[in-house]
CSV table of C-alpha atoms in Angstrom, one decimal:
chain,number,residue,atom,x,y,z
A,18,THR,CA,-17.0,-10.8,15.4
A,19,ILE,CA,-17.9,-8.1,12.9
A,20,PRO,CA,-20.8,-9.2,10.7
A,21,GLN,CA,-20.3,-9.8,7.0
A,22,GLY,CA,-21.1,-6.7,4.9
A,23,GLU,CA,-19.7,-4.4,7.5
A,24,TYR,CA,-16.3,-2.7,7.3
A,25,GLY,CA,-13.6,-5.0,8.8
A,26,ALA,CA,-15.9,-8.1,8.7
A,27,GLY,CA,-14.6,-11.2,10.4
A,28,THR,CA,-13.2,-12.4,13.6
A,29,MET,CA,-11.5,-9.8,15.8
A,30,THR,CA,-8.8,-10.7,18.4
A,31,VAL,CA,-8.0,-8.5,21.4
A,32,TRP,CA,-4.2,-8.7,21.9
A,33,ASP,CA,-4.0,-6.3,24.8
A,34,THR,CA,-5.9,-3.7,26.8
A,35,GLY,CA,-4.7,-0.6,28.6
A,36,THR,CA,-4.6,3.2,28.5
A,37,TYR,CA,-3.4,5.9,26.1
A,38,GLU,CA,-2.2,9.5,26.2
A,39,THR,CA,-2.5,11.9,23.3
A,40,GLU,CA,0.7,13.6,22.0
A,41,LYS,CA,-0.6,15.4,18.9
A,42,TRP,CA,-4.2,16.1,17.7
A,43,ARG,CA,-4.6,17.7,14.3
A,44,ALA,CA,-7.1,17.5,11.5
A,45,ASP,CA,-4.8,15.3,9.4
A,46,GLU,CA,-2.6,13.6,12.1
A,47,VAL,CA,-3.0,12.1,15.5
A,48,ILE,CA,-0.1,10.8,17.6
A,49,PHE,CA,-0.7,8.8,20.8
A,50,ARG,CA,1.2,6.5,23.2
A,51,ALA,CA,-0.6,3.3,24.2
A,52,HIS,CA,0.2,1.6,27.5
A,53,GLY,CA,-0.6,-2.1,27.5
A,54,ALA,CA,-1.4,-4.3,30.5
A,55,PRO,CA,1.5,-5.8,32.4
A,56,GLY,CA,2.7,-8.8,30.5
A,57,GLY,CA,0.5,-7.9,27.5
A,58,ALA,CA,1.4,-8.1,23.9
A,59,MET,CA,1.8,-4.3,23.3
A,60,ASP,CA,3.9,-2.9,26.1
A,61,ASP,CA,4.5,0.8,25.6
A,62,VAL,CA,4.1,1.9,22.0
A,63,ARG,CA,3.6,5.1,20.0
A,64,PHE,CA,1.2,5.2,17.1
A,65,ALA,CA,0.4,7.8,14.4
A,66,LEU,CA,-3.0,8.1,12.7
A,67,ILE,CA,-2.4,9.7,9.3
A,68,ARG,CA,-5.2,11.1,7.1
A,69,THR,CA,-4.6,10.7,3.4
A,70,ALA,CA,-5.5,13.3,0.8
A,71,GLY,CA,-9.0,13.3,-0.7
A,72,ASP,CA,-12.5,14.4,-0.1
A,73,GLY,CA,-15.2,12.4,1.6
A,74,GLU,CA,-14.9,8.6,1.1
A,75,LYS,CA,-11.7,9.1,-0.9
A,76,SER,CA,-9.9,10.1,2.3
A,77,GLN,CA,-8.6,7.4,4.6
A,78,TRP,CA,-7.0,7.1,8.0
A,79,LEU,CA,-3.8,4.9,8.3
A,80,LEU,CA,-2.5,3.6,11.6
A,81,HIS,CA,1.4,3.5,11.7
A,82,ARG,CA,3.5,2.2,14.6
A,83,MET,CA,6.2,4.7,15.2
A,84,LYS,CA,9.9,4.0,15.8
A,85,ASP,CA,10.6,4.8,19.5
A,86,ALA,CA,13.8,3.9,21.4
A,87,ALA,CA,12.1,3.6,24.7
A,88,ALA,CA,9.3,1.5,23.3
A,89,GLY,CA,11.8,-0.6,21.4
A,90,GLN,CA,13.6,-1.5,24.6
A,91,ALA,CA,10.4,-2.2,26.5
A,92,GLY,CA,9.3,-4.3,23.6
A,93,SER,CA,12.4,-6.5,23.7
A,94,ARG,CA,10.7,-8.7,26.4
A,95,ARG,CA,8.9,-11.7,25.1
A,96,SER,CA,5.4,-11.1,26.4
A,97,VAL,CA,2.2,-13.2,26.0
A,98,GLY,CA,-1.3,-11.7,25.9
A,99,SER,CA,-4.6,-13.2,26.9
A,100,THR,CA,-4.6,-15.3,23.7
A,101,GLY,CA,-1.5,-17.2,24.8
A,102,ARG,CA,0.3,-16.1,21.7
A,103,SER,CA,3.5,-14.0,21.8
A,104,ARG,CA,3.9,-10.6,20.2
A,105,ALA,CA,6.3,-12.2,17.7
A,106,GLN,CA,3.5,-14.7,16.7
A,107,ALA,CA,1.1,-11.8,16.3
A,108,ARG,CA,3.3,-9.9,13.9
A,109,PRO,CA,2.9,-10.9,10.2
A,110,ALA,CA,5.8,-12.9,8.9
A,111,ARG,CA,7.9,-11.3,6.2
A,112,GLU,CA,6.7,-13.8,3.6
A,113,ASP,CA,3.1,-13.0,4.4
A,114,ALA,CA,3.9,-9.3,4.1
A,115,GLY,CA,5.4,-9.8,0.7
A,116,ASN,CA,2.7,-12.1,-0.6
A,117,ALA,CA,0.0,-9.7,0.6
A,118,ALA,CA,1.4,-6.7,-1.2
A,119,GLY,CA,2.8,-8.6,-4.3
A,120,THR,CA,6.5,-8.5,-4.8
A,121,ALA,CA,6.4,-7.9,-8.6
A,122,PRO,CA,7.2,-4.2,-9.0
A,123,MET,CA,5.3,-1.7,-11.1
A,124,LEU,CA,7.0,-0.9,-14.3
A,125,ALA,CA,7.3,2.4,-16.3
A,126,THR,CA,6.4,2.9,-19.9
A,127,MET,CA,9.0,4.3,-22.4
A,128,SER,CA,8.3,7.9,-23.3
A,129,THR,CA,9.7,11.2,-24.7
A,130,PRO,CA,10.0,14.7,-23.2
A,131,GLY,CA,7.1,15.9,-25.4
A,132,LEU,CA,4.8,13.0,-24.5
A,133,ALA,CA,5.6,13.3,-20.8
A,134,ALA,CA,4.9,17.0,-20.9
A,135,GLY,CA,1.4,16.2,-22.4
A,136,ALA,CA,0.8,13.6,-19.7
A,137,ILE,CA,1.7,16.1,-16.9
A,138,SER,CA,-1.0,18.4,-18.3
A,139,ARG,CA,-3.6,15.6,-18.3
A,140,TRP,CA,-2.7,14.7,-14.7
A,141,GLY,CA,-3.5,18.2,-13.5
A,142,GLY,CA,-0.3,20.1,-14.4
A,143,GLU,CA,1.7,19.1,-11.3
A,144,PRO,CA,5.1,17.8,-12.4
A,145,TRP,CA,6.5,14.8,-10.5
A,146,VAL,CA,9.9,13.9,-11.8
A,147,GLU,CA,12.4,11.5,-10.3
A,148,MET,CA,16.0,10.6,-11.4
A,149,LYS,CA,16.4,7.2,-13.1
A,150,TRP,CA,19.1,5.5,-11.1
A,151,ASP,CA,21.4,3.1,-12.9
A,152,GLY,CA,21.0,0.2,-10.5
A,153,ILE,CA,19.0,-3.0,-9.7
A,154,ARG,CA,15.3,-2.8,-9.0
A,155,ALA,CA,14.5,-4.4,-5.6
A,156,VAL,CA,11.4,-4.8,-3.6
A,157,GLY,CA,12.3,-4.8,0.1
A,158,ILE,CA,10.3,-6.7,2.7
A,159,TRP,CA,11.0,-5.5,6.2
A,160,ASP,CA,9.8,-7.6,9.2
A,161,GLY,CA,10.9,-5.1,11.8
A,162,THR,CA,14.4,-6.7,12.2
A,163,THR,CA,15.7,-7.8,8.8
A,164,LEU,CA,15.3,-6.6,5.2
A,165,THR,CA,14.6,-9.3,2.5
A,166,LEU,CA,15.4,-8.1,-1.0
A,167,ARG,CA,13.6,-9.5,-4.1
A,168,ALA,CA,14.5,-8.8,-7.7
A,169,ARG,CA,12.1,-8.0,-10.5
A,170,SER,CA,12.2,-11.6,-11.5
A,171,GLY,CA,11.1,-12.6,-7.9
A,172,ASN,CA,14.6,-14.1,-7.0
A,173,ASP,CA,15.8,-13.5,-3.5
A,174,MET,CA,18.8,-11.2,-3.5
A,175,THR,CA,19.2,-10.8,0.2
A,176,ALA,CA,22.4,-12.8,0.6
A,177,THR,CA,24.1,-10.8,-2.2
A,178,TYR,CA,23.7,-7.6,-0.2
A,179,PRO,CA,24.4,-8.4,3.5
A,180,ASP,CA,25.2,-4.7,4.1
A,181,LEU,CA,21.5,-3.8,3.6
A,182,GLN,CA,19.9,-6.5,5.7
A,183,ASP,CA,19.8,-4.5,8.9
A,184,ALA,CA,18.5,-1.3,7.3
A,185,ALA,CA,16.2,0.1,10.0
A,186,LEU,CA,12.8,1.0,8.7
A,187,GLY,CA,11.1,1.1,12.0
A,188,GLU,CA,9.3,-1.5,14.1
A,189,ALA,CA,6.3,-1.9,11.8
A,190,PRO,CA,6.6,-4.5,9.0
A,191,CYS,CA,6.5,-2.9,5.5
A,192,VAL,CA,7.1,-3.6,1.9
A,193,VAL,CA,9.0,-0.9,-0.1
A,194,ASP,CA,10.1,-0.5,-3.7
A,195,GLY,CA,13.5,1.0,-4.7
A,196,GLU,CA,16.8,0.6,-6.5
A,197,ILE,CA,20.1,-0.8,-5.2
A,198,VAL,CA,22.8,1.6,-6.4
A,199,ALA,CA,26.6,1.7,-6.3
A,200,LEU,CA,28.2,5.1,-6.4
A,201,ASP,CA,31.6,6.0,-7.9
A,202,GLU,CA,34.1,8.4,-6.3
A,203,ASN,CA,32.1,11.4,-7.6
A,204,GLY,CA,28.9,10.2,-6.0
A,205,ARG,CA,27.3,9.2,-9.3
A,206,PRO,CA,25.6,5.8,-9.9
A,207,SER,CA,27.9,3.3,-11.6
A,208,PHE,CA,26.4,0.2,-13.2
A,209,ALA,CA,29.9,-1.0,-13.9
A,210,LEU,CA,30.7,-0.9,-10.1
A,211,LEU,CA,27.5,-2.6,-9.3
A,212,GLN,CA,28.4,-5.5,-11.6
A,213,LYS,CA,31.1,-6.4,-9.1
A,214,ARG,CA,28.4,-7.2,-6.6
A,215,MET,CA,25.6,-8.6,-8.8
A,216,ASN,CA,27.1,-12.0,-9.9
A,217,LEU,CA,28.8,-13.2,-6.7
A,218,ALA,CA,27.6,-16.4,-5.1
A,219,ASN,CA,30.5,-17.3,-2.7
A,220,SER,CA,29.7,-15.9,0.8
A,221,ALA,CA,33.3,-15.0,1.5
A,222,GLU,CA,33.6,-13.1,-1.8
A,223,ILE,CA,30.3,-11.3,-1.2
A,224,VAL,CA,31.6,-10.1,2.2
A,225,ARG,CA,34.9,-8.9,0.8
A,226,GLU,CA,33.3,-7.1,-2.2
A,227,ALA,CA,30.7,-5.5,0.1
A,228,ALA,CA,33.6,-3.8,1.9
A,229,ARG,CA,35.2,-2.7,-1.3
A,230,THR,CA,32.1,-1.7,-3.2
A,231,PRO,CA,29.3,-0.5,-0.8
A,232,VAL,CA,25.8,0.0,-2.1
A,233,LYS,CA,22.8,2.2,-1.1
A,234,TYR,CA,19.1,1.4,-1.3
A,235,TYR,CA,17.2,4.3,-2.9
A,236,LEU,CA,13.5,4.0,-2.0
A,237,PHE,CA,10.8,5.5,-4.1
A,238,ASP,CA,7.6,3.7,-3.2
A,239,LEU,CA,5.6,1.9,-0.5
A,240,LEU,CA,3.4,-1.1,-1.1
A,241,GLN,CA,2.4,-2.1,2.5
A,242,ILE,CA,2.8,-0.8,6.0
A,243,ASP,CA,2.0,-2.6,9.2
A,244,GLY,CA,-0.2,-5.2,7.5
A,245,GLN,CA,-2.2,-2.6,5.6
A,246,ASP,CA,-2.1,-2.5,1.8
A,247,ALA,CA,-0.9,0.9,0.6
A,248,THR,CA,-1.1,0.3,-3.2
A,249,ALA,CA,-4.6,1.9,-3.5
A,250,LEU,CA,-3.3,5.2,-2.0
A,251,SER,CA,-2.1,7.9,-4.3
A,252,LEU,CA,1.6,8.2,-5.0
A,253,ARG,CA,1.6,11.5,-3.1
A,254,ASP,CA,0.3,9.8,0.0
A,255,ARG,CA,2.5,6.7,-0.3
A,256,ARG,CA,5.5,9.0,-0.6
A,257,ALA,CA,4.6,10.9,2.6
A,258,LEU,CA,4.4,7.6,4.5
A,259,LEU,CA,7.7,6.3,2.9
A,260,GLU,CA,9.6,9.4,4.0
A,261,ARG,CA,8.4,8.9,7.6
A,262,LEU,CA,9.5,5.2,7.5
A,263,ALA,CA,13.0,6.0,6.1
A,264,ASP,CA,13.6,8.8,8.6
A,265,GLY,CA,16.4,7.4,10.8
A,266,ALA,CA,17.0,4.4,8.6
A,267,GLY,CA,20.7,5.1,8.4
A,268,GLU,CA,23.0,6.2,5.6
A,269,ARG,CA,22.5,3.0,3.5
A,270,VAL,CA,18.9,3.8,2.9
A,271,THR,CA,17.6,7.1,1.5
A,272,VAL,CA,14.5,8.5,-0.3
A,273,PRO,CA,15.8,10.7,-3.2
A,274,PRO,CA,14.1,14.0,-3.9
A,275,VAL,CA,11.2,14.6,-6.3
A,276,PHE,CA,11.6,17.5,-8.8
A,277,ASP,CA,8.9,19.8,-10.2
A,278,ASP,CA,10.5,20.9,-13.5
A,279,LEU,CA,10.9,18.3,-16.3
A,280,ASP,CA,13.2,20.3,-18.5
A,281,ALA,CA,15.5,21.3,-15.6
A,282,THR,CA,15.6,17.8,-14.3
A,283,LEU,CA,16.5,16.3,-17.7
A,284,ASP,CA,19.3,18.9,-18.0
A,285,ALA,CA,20.6,18.0,-14.5
A,286,ALA,CA,20.5,14.2,-15.3
A,287,ARG,CA,22.3,14.8,-18.6
A,288,GLY,CA,25.0,16.9,-16.8
A,289,ALA,CA,25.5,14.2,-14.2
A,290,ASP,CA,25.7,11.4,-16.8
A,291,LEU,CA,22.6,9.7,-15.3
A,292,GLU,CA,20.5,7.2,-17.2
A,293,GLY,CA,17.4,9.5,-17.5
A,294,VAL,CA,14.3,10.4,-15.5
A,295,VAL,CA,10.9,9.0,-14.6
A,296,VAL,CA,7.8,11.2,-14.7
A,297,LYS,CA,5.0,10.0,-12.5
A,298,ASN,CA,1.3,10.8,-11.9
A,299,PRO,CA,1.1,12.0,-8.3
A,300,GLY,CA,-2.5,10.8,-8.0
A,301,SER,CA,-1.9,7.3,-9.3
A,302,ARG,CA,-2.1,4.0,-7.4
A,303,TYR,CA,0.6,1.3,-7.4
A,304,ARG,CA,-0.1,-1.6,-9.7
A,305,PRO,CA,2.2,-4.5,-8.9
A,306,GLY,CA,3.6,-6.3,-11.9
A,307,GLU,CA,2.0,-3.9,-14.5
A,308,ARG,CA,3.7,-1.6,-17.0
A,309,SER,CA,1.7,1.6,-16.3
A,310,PRO,CA,1.2,4.7,-18.3
A,311,ASP,CA,1.2,6.6,-15.0
A,312,TRP,CA,5.0,6.1,-14.9
A,313,LEU,CA,6.9,7.4,-17.9
A,314,LYS,CA,10.6,6.8,-18.3
A,315,ILE,CA,12.7,9.0,-20.5
A,316,LYS,CA,16.2,7.6,-21.2
A,317,LEU,CA,19.1,9.8,-22.2
A,318,THR,CA,21.0,6.8,-23.5
A,319,ARG,CA,19.2,3.9,-25.3
A,320,THR,CA,19.5,0.6,-23.5
A,321,GLN,CA,17.8,-2.8,-24.1
A,322,ASP,CA,17.6,-6.0,-22.1
A,323,VAL,CA,18.5,-9.0,-24.2
A,324,VAL,CA,18.6,-12.8,-23.8
A,325,ILE,CA,21.8,-14.6,-24.6
A,326,GLY,CA,21.3,-17.5,-27.0
A,327,GLY,CA,24.7,-18.1,-28.5
A,328,ILE,CA,28.5,-17.4,-28.5
A,329,ARG,CA,30.9,-16.7,-31.3
A,330,PRO,CA,34.4,-17.9,-30.4
A,331,GLY,CA,37.0,-15.2,-30.2
A,332,GLN,CA,39.9,-14.6,-32.6
A,333,GLY,CA,43.3,-12.9,-32.3
A,334,GLY,CA,43.7,-11.4,-28.9
A,335,ARG,CA,40.5,-13.2,-27.8
A,336,SER,CA,41.4,-16.6,-29.1
A,337,GLY,CA,40.1,-19.3,-26.8
A,338,ALA,CA,37.6,-16.8,-25.2
A,339,ILE,CA,34.2,-15.3,-26.0
A,340,GLY,CA,34.4,-13.2,-29.2
A,341,SER,CA,30.8,-12.0,-29.2
A,342,LEU,CA,27.4,-12.9,-27.9
A,343,LEU,CA,24.4,-13.7,-30.0
A,344,VAL,CA,21.4,-12.1,-28.3
A,345,GLY,CA,17.7,-11.9,-28.8
A,346,ILE,CA,14.4,-10.5,-27.6
A,347,PRO,CA,11.4,-12.8,-26.9
A,348,GLY,CA,8.6,-12.3,-29.5
A,349,GLU,CA,5.4,-14.0,-30.6
A,350,SER,CA,7.2,-16.7,-32.6
A,351,GLY,CA,10.0,-17.3,-30.1
A,352,LEU,CA,13.3,-15.7,-29.4
A,353,GLN,CA,13.8,-13.1,-32.1
A,354,TYR,CA,17.4,-12.6,-33.1
A,355,ALA,CA,18.7,-9.0,-32.3
A,356,GLY,CA,22.3,-9.2,-33.4
A,357,ARG,CA,25.8,-9.7,-32.1
A,358,VAL,CA,27.4,-7.9,-29.2
A,359,GLY,CA,31.2,-7.8,-29.3
A,360,THR,CA,32.3,-4.7,-27.4
A,361,GLY,CA,32.1,-3.3,-23.9
A,362,PHE,CA,33.5,-6.4,-22.1
A,363,THR,CA,36.1,-6.3,-19.4
A,364,ASP,CA,38.3,-9.3,-18.8
A,365,ALA,CA,36.4,-10.0,-15.6
A,366,ALA,CA,33.0,-9.8,-17.5
A,367,LEU,CA,34.3,-12.2,-20.1
A,368,ALA,CA,35.4,-14.6,-17.4
A,369,THR,CA,32.1,-14.4,-15.6
A,370,LEU,CA,30.2,-15.0,-18.9
A,371,ALA,CA,32.3,-18.0,-19.7
A,372,ARG,CA,31.7,-19.5,-16.3
A,373,LEU,CA,28.0,-19.0,-16.4
A,374,LEU,CA,27.4,-20.0,-20.0
A,375,ALA,CA,29.6,-23.2,-20.0
A,376,PRO,CA,26.9,-25.4,-18.4
A,377,LEU,CA,24.2,-24.0,-20.6
A,378,GLY,CA,25.5,-25.4,-23.9
A,379,ILE,CA,22.9,-27.1,-26.3
A,380,ASP,CA,22.9,-28.5,-29.8
A,381,GLU,CA,19.8,-26.7,-31.1
A,382,ASN,CA,19.7,-23.1,-32.2
A,383,PRO,CA,17.3,-21.3,-29.7
A,384,PHE,CA,16.5,-18.4,-32.1
A,385,ALA,CA,13.6,-18.2,-34.4
A,386,ASP,CA,15.8,-16.7,-37.2
A,387,VAL,CA,19.6,-16.1,-37.4
A,388,PRO,CA,21.5,-15.1,-40.6
A,389,ALA,CA,23.8,-17.8,-41.8
A,390,ALA,CA,26.9,-15.6,-41.5
A,391,ASP,CA,26.2,-15.0,-37.8
A,392,ALA,CA,25.3,-18.6,-37.1
A,393,ARG,CA,28.6,-19.9,-38.6
A,394,ASP,CA,30.8,-21.4,-35.8
A,395,ALA,CA,28.2,-20.4,-33.2
A,396,ILE,CA,28.0,-22.3,-29.9
A,397,TRP,CA,24.3,-22.4,-28.8
A,398,VAL,CA,23.3,-22.0,-25.2
A,399,LYS,CA,20.0,-22.3,-23.3
A,400,PRO,CA,18.4,-18.8,-23.4
A,401,GLU,CA,18.4,-18.3,-19.6
A,402,LEU,CA,20.8,-15.4,-19.0
A,403,VAL,CA,19.7,-11.8,-19.4
A,404,GLY,CA,22.0,-8.9,-20.1
A,405,GLU,CA,21.8,-5.3,-20.9
A,406,VAL,CA,23.3,-3.5,-23.9
A,407,GLU,CA,23.6,0.2,-25.0
A,408,PHE,CA,22.9,0.8,-28.6
A,409,ALA,CA,22.2,3.4,-31.3
A,410,GLU,CA,19.0,2.2,-32.8
A,411,PHE,CA,17.1,-0.8,-34.2
A,412,THR,CA,17.3,-1.5,-37.9
A,413,PRO,CA,14.1,-2.1,-39.8
A,414,GLY,CA,14.8,-5.8,-39.3
A,415,GLY,CA,15.0,-5.5,-35.5
A,416,ILE,CA,18.8,-5.7,-35.2
A,417,LEU,CA,20.6,-3.6,-32.6
A,418,ARG,CA,23.0,-1.2,-34.3
A,419,HIS,CA,26.3,-0.4,-32.5
A,420,ALA,CA,25.4,-2.6,-29.5
A,421,ARG,CA,27.8,-2.4,-26.6
A,422,TRP,CA,27.7,-4.7,-23.5
A,423,ARG,CA,26.7,-3.1,-20.2
A,424,GLY,CA,26.5,-6.2,-18.0
A,425,LEU,CA,24.5,-9.2,-16.9
A,426,ARG,CA,21.1,-8.7,-15.3
A,427,PRO,CA,20.6,-11.5,-12.8
A,428,ASP,CA,17.7,-9.6,-11.3
A,429,ARG,CA,15.7,-10.2,-14.5
A,430,SER,CA,14.4,-13.3,-16.2
A,431,PRO,CA,13.9,-13.9,-20.0
A,432,ASP,CA,10.1,-13.8,-19.7
A,433,THR,CA,10.3,-10.2,-18.5
A,434,VAL,CA,12.3,-9.0,-21.5
A,435,VAL,CA,10.5,-6.8,-24.0
A,436,ARG,CA,11.6,-4.6,-26.8
A,437,GLU,CA,11.8,-1.0,-25.5
A,438,GLY,CA,10.0,1.8,-27.5
A,439,THR,CA,11.6,4.9,-28.9
A,440,SER,CA,13.2,7.2,-26.4
């Protein structure tokens, strides 16, 4: 037992004993192979000790279990150490890993190119620019065998994306942050394609659509590795560890590049019709669940999450169907009305909305304030579904001008919806 007040205080358990051999010895990295006792918990395993950036006490050493084919085969045996517990029992459960790191992702603050350039100067002048992928934010919890996916809202999305569950991130449990993306025939992210996957619940339909519309998991951050919290490390260090984890993970999982020129990256994003870019402070820590000024998003098109609170029946060609949605944004006095959305729908989207909204009908208006003209003939619904719209601007009264429907956001909950700032 290590005494209280000392580093690592608490009860220590010896899982195995044996020998080791050094493969690499550098000032910032040590790789060694550990050989456990016959029948022990460890078998034959390779480890890497990685020194993070920083001077003095700011520098840390992290222990990472490396992916190794030979070790993996040897480790397939169920072995019991001196404690009587198996290696599987010794490994943290995936739920424990997720709870320890916190599955609520860190959020970016809306910004402009000028403000972002000023922030880069304050951060030391080292630009760190990533593309903003038009997909679904997902925290991945890897237990060494299976990947569990959690949405921004905390909902489990694993069953919706069975093609990602066996993404190999090594033998060590870890928690990662990234975006699930569907690519079109030109290799560009397509939110419209992703909509075909997002709202499915039937397992047979999920499997069929997974074959027709494959997705990729773009990783951009690391919250935990092998039971160790990584959120206090700098983004620069977390990224280095993440790239090692993703190496060999297969074509479904990738770590997109980081760029060092804000203007050039914005031009490239604009030319590829991407959503925008995210500028990050390379020395910042990860703050789960917080909207941080260390991450600045610059959108090339204005989008806004909205909560659906009502339906206007369709007329003419849409008679008997949804004509428009009445949407709002939560505020201090309740759900603030943000206008009607009547364009951008496909027939499939209208059918999905009708199916999901039908059981949510209520008698009472859920909005704090709705103009009488918009409320006329409205069918009110419980404000539980979140969608995303593209729009031109907000009016002085907070109404979305030229709002166009982009799709449902089942990965988000109404209490996470906020009014976006100026982009």
